[in-house]
Coordinates of N, CA and C in Angstrom, one line a residue:
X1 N 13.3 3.2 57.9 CA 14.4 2.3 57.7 C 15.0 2.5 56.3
X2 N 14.3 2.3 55.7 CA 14.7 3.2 54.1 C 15.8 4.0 53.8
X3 N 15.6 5.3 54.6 CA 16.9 6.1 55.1 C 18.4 5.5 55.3
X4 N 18.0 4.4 56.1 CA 19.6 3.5 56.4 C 19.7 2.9 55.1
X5 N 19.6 2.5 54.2 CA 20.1 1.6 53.1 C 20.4 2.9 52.2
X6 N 20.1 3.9 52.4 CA 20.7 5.1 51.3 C 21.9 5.9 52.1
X7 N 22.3 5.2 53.3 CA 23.6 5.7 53.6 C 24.9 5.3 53.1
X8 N 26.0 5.9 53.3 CA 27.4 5.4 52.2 C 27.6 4.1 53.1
X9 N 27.9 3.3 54.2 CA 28.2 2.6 54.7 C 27.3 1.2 54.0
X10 N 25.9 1.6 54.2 CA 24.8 0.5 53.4 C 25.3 0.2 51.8
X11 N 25.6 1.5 51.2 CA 25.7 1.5 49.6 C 27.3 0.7 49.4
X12 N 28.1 0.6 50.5 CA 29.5 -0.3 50.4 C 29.0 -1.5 50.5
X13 N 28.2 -1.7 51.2 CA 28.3 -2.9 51.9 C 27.8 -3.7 50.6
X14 N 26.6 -3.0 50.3 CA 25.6 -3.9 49.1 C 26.6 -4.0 47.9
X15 N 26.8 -2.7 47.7 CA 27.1 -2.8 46.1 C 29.1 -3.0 45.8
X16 N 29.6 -2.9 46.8 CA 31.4 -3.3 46.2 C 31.3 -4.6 46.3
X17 N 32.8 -5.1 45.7 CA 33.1 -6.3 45.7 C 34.0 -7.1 47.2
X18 N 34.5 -5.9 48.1 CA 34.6 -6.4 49.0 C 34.1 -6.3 50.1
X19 N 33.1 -5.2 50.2 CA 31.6 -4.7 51.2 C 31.7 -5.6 52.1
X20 N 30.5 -6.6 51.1 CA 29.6 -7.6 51.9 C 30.5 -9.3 52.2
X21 N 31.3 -9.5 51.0 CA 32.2 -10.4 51.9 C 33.7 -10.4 53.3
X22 N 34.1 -8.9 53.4 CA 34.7 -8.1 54.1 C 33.8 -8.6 55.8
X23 N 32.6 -8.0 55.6 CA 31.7 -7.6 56.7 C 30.9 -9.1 57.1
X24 N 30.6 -10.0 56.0 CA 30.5 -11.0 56.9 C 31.3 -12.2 57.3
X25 N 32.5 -11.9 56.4 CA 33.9 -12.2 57.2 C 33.7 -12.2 58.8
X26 N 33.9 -11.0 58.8 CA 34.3 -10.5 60.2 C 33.4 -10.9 61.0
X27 N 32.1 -10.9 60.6 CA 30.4 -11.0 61.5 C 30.6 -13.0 62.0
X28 N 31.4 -13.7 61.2 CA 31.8 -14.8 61.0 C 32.6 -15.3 62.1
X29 N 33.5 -14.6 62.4 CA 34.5 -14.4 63.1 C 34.4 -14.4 64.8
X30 N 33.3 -12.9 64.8 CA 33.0 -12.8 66.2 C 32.3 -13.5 66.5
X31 N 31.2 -14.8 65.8 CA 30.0 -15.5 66.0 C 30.9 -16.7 66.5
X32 N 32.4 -16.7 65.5 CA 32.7 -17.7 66.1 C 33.2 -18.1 67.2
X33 N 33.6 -16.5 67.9 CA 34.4 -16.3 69.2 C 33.1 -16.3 70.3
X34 N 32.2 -15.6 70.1 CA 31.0 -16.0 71.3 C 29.8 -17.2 71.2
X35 N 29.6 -17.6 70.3 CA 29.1 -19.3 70.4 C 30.3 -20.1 70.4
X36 N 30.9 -19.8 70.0 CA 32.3 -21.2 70.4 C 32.7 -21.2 71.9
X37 N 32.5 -20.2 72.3 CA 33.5 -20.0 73.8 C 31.9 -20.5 74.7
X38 N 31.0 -19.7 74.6 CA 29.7 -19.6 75.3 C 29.1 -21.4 75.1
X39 N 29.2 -21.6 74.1 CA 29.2 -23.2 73.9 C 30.1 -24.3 75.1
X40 N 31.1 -24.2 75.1 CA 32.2 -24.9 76.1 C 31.7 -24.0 77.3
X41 N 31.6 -23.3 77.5 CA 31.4 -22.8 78.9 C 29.9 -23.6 79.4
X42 N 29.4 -23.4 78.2 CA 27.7 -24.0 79.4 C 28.0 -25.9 79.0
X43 N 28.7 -26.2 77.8 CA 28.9 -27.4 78.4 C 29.6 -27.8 79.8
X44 N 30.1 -27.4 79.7 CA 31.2 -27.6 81.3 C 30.1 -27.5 82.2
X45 N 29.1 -26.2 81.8 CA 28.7 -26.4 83.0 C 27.3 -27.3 83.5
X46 N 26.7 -28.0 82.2 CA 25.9 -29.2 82.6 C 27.1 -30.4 82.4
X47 N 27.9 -30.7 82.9 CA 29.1 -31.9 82.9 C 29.7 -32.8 82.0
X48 N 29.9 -31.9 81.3 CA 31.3 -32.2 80.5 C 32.4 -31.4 80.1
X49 N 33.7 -32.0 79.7 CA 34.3 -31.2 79.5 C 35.3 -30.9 80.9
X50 N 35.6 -32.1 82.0 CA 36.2 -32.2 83.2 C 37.4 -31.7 83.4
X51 N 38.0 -31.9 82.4 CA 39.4 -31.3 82.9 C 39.5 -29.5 82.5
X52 N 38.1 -29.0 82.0 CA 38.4 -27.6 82.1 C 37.5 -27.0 83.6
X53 N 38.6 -26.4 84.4 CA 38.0 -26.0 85.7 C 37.0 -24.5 85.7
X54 N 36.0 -25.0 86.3 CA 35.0 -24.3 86.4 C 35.4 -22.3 87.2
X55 N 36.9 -22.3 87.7 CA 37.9 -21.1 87.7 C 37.4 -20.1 86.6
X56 N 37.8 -20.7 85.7 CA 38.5 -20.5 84.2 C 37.8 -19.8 83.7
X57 N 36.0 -20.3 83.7 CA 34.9 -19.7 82.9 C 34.8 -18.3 83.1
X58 N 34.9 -17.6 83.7 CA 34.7 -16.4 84.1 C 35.3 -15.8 82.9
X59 N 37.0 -16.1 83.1 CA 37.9 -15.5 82.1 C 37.5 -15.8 80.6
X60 N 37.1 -17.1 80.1 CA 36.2 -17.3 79.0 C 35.5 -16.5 78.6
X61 N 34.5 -16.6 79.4 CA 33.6 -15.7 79.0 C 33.8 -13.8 78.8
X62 N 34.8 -13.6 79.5 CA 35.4 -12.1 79.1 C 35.8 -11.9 77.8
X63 N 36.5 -13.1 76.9 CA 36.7 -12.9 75.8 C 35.9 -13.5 74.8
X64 N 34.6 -14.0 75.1 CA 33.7 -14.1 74.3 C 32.7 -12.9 74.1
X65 N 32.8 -11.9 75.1 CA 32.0 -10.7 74.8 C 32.5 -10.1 73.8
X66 N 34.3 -10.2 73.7 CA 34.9 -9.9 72.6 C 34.3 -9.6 71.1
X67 N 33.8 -10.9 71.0 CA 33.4 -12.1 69.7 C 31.8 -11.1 69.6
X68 N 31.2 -10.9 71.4 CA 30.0 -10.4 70.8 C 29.6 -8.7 70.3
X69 N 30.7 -8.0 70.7 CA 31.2 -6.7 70.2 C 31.4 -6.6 68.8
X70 N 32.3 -7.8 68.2 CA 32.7 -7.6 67.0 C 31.3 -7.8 65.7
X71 N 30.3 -9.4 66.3 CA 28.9 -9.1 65.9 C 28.4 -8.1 65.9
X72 N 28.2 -7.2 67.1 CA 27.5 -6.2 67.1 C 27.7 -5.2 65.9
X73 N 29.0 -4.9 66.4 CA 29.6 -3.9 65.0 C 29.7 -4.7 63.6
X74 N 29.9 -5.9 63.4 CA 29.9 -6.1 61.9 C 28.1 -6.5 61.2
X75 N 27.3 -6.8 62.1 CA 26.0 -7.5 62.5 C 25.4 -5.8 62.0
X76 N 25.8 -5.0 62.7 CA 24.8 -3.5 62.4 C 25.5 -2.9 60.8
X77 N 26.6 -2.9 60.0 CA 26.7 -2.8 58.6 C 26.1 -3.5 58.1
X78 N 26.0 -5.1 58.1 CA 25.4 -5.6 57.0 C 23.7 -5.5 57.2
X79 N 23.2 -5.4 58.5 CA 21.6 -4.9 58.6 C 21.3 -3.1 57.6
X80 N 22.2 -2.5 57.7 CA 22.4 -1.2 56.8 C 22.0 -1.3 55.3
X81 N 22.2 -2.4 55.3 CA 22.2 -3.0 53.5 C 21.1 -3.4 52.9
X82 N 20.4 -3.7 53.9 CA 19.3 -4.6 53.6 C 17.8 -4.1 55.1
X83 N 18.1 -2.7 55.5 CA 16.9 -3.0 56.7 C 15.6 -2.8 56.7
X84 N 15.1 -2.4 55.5 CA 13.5 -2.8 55.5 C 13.5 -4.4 55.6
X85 N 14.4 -5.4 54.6 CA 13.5 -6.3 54.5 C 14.1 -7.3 55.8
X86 N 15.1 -7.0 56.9 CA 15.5 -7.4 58.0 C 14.1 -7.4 59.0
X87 N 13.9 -6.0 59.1 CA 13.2 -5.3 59.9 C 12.0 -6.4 60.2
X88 N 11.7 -6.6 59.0 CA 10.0 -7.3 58.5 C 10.0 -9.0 58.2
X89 N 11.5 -9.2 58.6 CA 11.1 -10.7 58.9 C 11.3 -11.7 59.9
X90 N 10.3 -12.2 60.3 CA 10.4 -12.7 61.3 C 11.4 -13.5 61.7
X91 N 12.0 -14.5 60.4 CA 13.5 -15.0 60.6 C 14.4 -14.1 61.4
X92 N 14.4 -13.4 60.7 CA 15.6 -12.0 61.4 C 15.1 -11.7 62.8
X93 N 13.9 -11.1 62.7 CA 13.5 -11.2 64.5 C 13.9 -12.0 65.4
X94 N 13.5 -13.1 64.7 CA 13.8 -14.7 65.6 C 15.1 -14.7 66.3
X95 N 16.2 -14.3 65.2 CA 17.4 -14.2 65.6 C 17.9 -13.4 66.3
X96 N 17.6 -12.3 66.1 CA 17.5 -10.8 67.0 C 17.0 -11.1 68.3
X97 N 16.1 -12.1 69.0 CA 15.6 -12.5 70.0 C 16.5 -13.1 70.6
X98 N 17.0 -14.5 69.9 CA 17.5 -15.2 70.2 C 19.0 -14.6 70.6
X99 N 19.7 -14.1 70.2 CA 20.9 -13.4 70.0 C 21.1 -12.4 71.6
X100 N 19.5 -11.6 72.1 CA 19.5 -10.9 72.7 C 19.4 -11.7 74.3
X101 N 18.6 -12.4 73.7 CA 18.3 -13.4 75.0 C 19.6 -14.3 75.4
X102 N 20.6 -14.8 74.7 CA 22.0 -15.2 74.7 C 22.8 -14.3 75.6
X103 N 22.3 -13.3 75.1 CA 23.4 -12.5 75.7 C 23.3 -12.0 76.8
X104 N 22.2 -12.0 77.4 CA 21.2 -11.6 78.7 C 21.8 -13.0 79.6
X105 N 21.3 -13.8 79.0 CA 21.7 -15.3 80.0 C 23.3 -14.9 80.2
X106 N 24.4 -15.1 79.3 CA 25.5 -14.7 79.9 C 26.3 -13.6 80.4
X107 N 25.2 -12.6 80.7 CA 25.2 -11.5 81.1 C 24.6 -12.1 83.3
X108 N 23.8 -12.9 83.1 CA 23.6 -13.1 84.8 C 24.3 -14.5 85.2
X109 N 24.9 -14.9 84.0 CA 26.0 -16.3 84.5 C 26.9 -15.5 85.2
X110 N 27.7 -14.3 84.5 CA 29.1 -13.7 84.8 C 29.4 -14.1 86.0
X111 N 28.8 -12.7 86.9 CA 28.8 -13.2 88.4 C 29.0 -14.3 89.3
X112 N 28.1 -14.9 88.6 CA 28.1 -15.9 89.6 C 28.9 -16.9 89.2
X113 N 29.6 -17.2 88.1 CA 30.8 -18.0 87.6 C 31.5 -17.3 88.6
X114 N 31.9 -15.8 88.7 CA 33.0 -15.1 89.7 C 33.4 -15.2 90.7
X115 N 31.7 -15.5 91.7 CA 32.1 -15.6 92.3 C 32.0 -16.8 93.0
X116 N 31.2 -18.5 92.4 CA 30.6 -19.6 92.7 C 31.9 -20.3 92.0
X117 N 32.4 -20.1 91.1 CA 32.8 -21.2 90.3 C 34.5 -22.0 91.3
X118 N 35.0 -21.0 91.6 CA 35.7 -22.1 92.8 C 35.9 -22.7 93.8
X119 N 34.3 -22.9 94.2 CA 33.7 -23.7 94.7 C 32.9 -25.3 94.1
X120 N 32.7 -24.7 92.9 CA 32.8 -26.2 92.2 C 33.7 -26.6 91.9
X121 N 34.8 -26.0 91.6 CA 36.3 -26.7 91.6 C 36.8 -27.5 92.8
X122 N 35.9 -27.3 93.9 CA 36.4 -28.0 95.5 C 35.3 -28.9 95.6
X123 N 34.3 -29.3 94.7 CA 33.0 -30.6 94.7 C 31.8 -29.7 95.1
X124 N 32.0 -28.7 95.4 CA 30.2 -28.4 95.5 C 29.9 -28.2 93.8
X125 N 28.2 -29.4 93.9 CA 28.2 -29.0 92.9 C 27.1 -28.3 92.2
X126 N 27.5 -28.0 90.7 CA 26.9 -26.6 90.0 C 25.2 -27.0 90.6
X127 N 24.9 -25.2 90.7 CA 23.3 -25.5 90.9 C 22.7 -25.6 90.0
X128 N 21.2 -26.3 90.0 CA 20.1 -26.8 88.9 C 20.2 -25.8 88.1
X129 N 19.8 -24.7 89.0 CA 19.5 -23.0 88.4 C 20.7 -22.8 87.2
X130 N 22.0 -22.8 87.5 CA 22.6 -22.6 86.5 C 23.3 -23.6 85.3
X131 N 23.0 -24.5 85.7 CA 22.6 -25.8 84.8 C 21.3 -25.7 83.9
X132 N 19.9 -25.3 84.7 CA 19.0 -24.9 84.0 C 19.4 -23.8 82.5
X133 N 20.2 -22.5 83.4 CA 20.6 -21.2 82.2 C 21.6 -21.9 81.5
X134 N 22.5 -22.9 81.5 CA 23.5 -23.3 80.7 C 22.8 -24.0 79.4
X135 N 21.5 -24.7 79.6 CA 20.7 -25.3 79.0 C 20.0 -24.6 78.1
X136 N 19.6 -23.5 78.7 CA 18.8 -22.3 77.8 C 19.8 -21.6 76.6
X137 N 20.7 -20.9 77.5 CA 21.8 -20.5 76.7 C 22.0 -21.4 75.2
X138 N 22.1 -22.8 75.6 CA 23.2 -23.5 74.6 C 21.6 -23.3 73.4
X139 N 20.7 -23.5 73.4 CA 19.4 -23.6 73.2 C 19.4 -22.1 72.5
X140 N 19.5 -21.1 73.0 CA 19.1 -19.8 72.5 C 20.7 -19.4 71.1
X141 N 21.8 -19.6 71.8 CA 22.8 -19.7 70.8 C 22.9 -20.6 69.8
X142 N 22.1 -22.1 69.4 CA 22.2 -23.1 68.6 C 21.1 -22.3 67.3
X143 N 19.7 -21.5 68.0 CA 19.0 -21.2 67.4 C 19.1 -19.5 66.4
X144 N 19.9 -19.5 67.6 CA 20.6 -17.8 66.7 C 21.5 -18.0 66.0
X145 N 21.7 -19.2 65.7 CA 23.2 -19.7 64.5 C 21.9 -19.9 63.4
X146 N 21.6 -21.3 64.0 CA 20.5 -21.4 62.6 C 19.5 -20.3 62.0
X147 N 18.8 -19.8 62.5 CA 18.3 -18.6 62.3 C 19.2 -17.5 61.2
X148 N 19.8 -17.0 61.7 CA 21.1 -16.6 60.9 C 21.4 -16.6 59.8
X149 N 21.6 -18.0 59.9 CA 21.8 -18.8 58.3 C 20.8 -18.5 57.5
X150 N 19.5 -18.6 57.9 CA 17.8 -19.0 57.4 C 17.8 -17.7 56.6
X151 N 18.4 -16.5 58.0 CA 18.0 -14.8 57.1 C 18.5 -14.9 55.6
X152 N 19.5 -15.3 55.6 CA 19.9 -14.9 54.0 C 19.1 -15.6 53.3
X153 N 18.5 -17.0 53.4 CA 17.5 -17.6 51.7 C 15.9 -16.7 52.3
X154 N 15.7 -16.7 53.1 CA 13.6 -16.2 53.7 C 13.7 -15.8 53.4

């Protein structure tokens, strides 16, 4: 991992003056577009949030992948900067779990928002099961924020 921190993209990130505030700008940005959106979607979908129809989430959630592309790409420079001591901490793991496991849960919502969710808009309602993952989700996203935060002082 060594290797990555002696690349030119690592040596921007660390050492200019607009590198590392540039890059977590942006890492800022997309966290805020897929925990903001992924947030309202799984509240809606343990009940609240009524007048947003359960239609809709599908489309939400298309543009919160958005938010998690832009993470990815700004998330893998600033790991450049710093990836031995990422690598080796369990904070950052934590997060990296959590983050992957977020994304996995609204990765097997998709579908079934696509193809169930206009049916809860007609009173059938949402199953335990995905009330269950909306719960996990909100759970795995609350923790990959905090986490996050933690990496930069551990």
């Amino acid at each position: 991992m060594a290797w990555l921190e002696s690349t030119a993209l690592a040596e921007w990130v660390r050492t200019s003056l607009v590198g590392y505030p540039l890059v977590l700008t942006v890492h800022s940005v997309g966290m805020a577009i897929m925990v903001g959106l992924v947030t309202v979607i799984n509240l809606r979908l343990v009940g609240r949030f009524e007048r947003i129809p359960y239609a809709s989430l599908d489309g939400v959630l298309k543009i919160a992948w958005y938010g998690l592309a832009i993470n990815f790409i700004s998330g893998a420079a600033i790991f450049t900067s710093q990836a031995v001591a990422y690598i080796t901490s369990p904070v950052y793991l934590l997060k990296m779990a959590m983050v992957l496991g977020g994304a996995i849960v609204a990765w097997k919502m998709q579908p079934i928002l696509r193809r169930d969710a206009a049916g809860w808009d007609g009173g059938t309602a949402v199953p335990s099961s995905m009330q269950t993952l909306a719960k996990a989700s909100l759970a795995m996203w609350l923790l990959a924020v905090i986490t996050g935060r933690f990496t930069a002082y551990l």
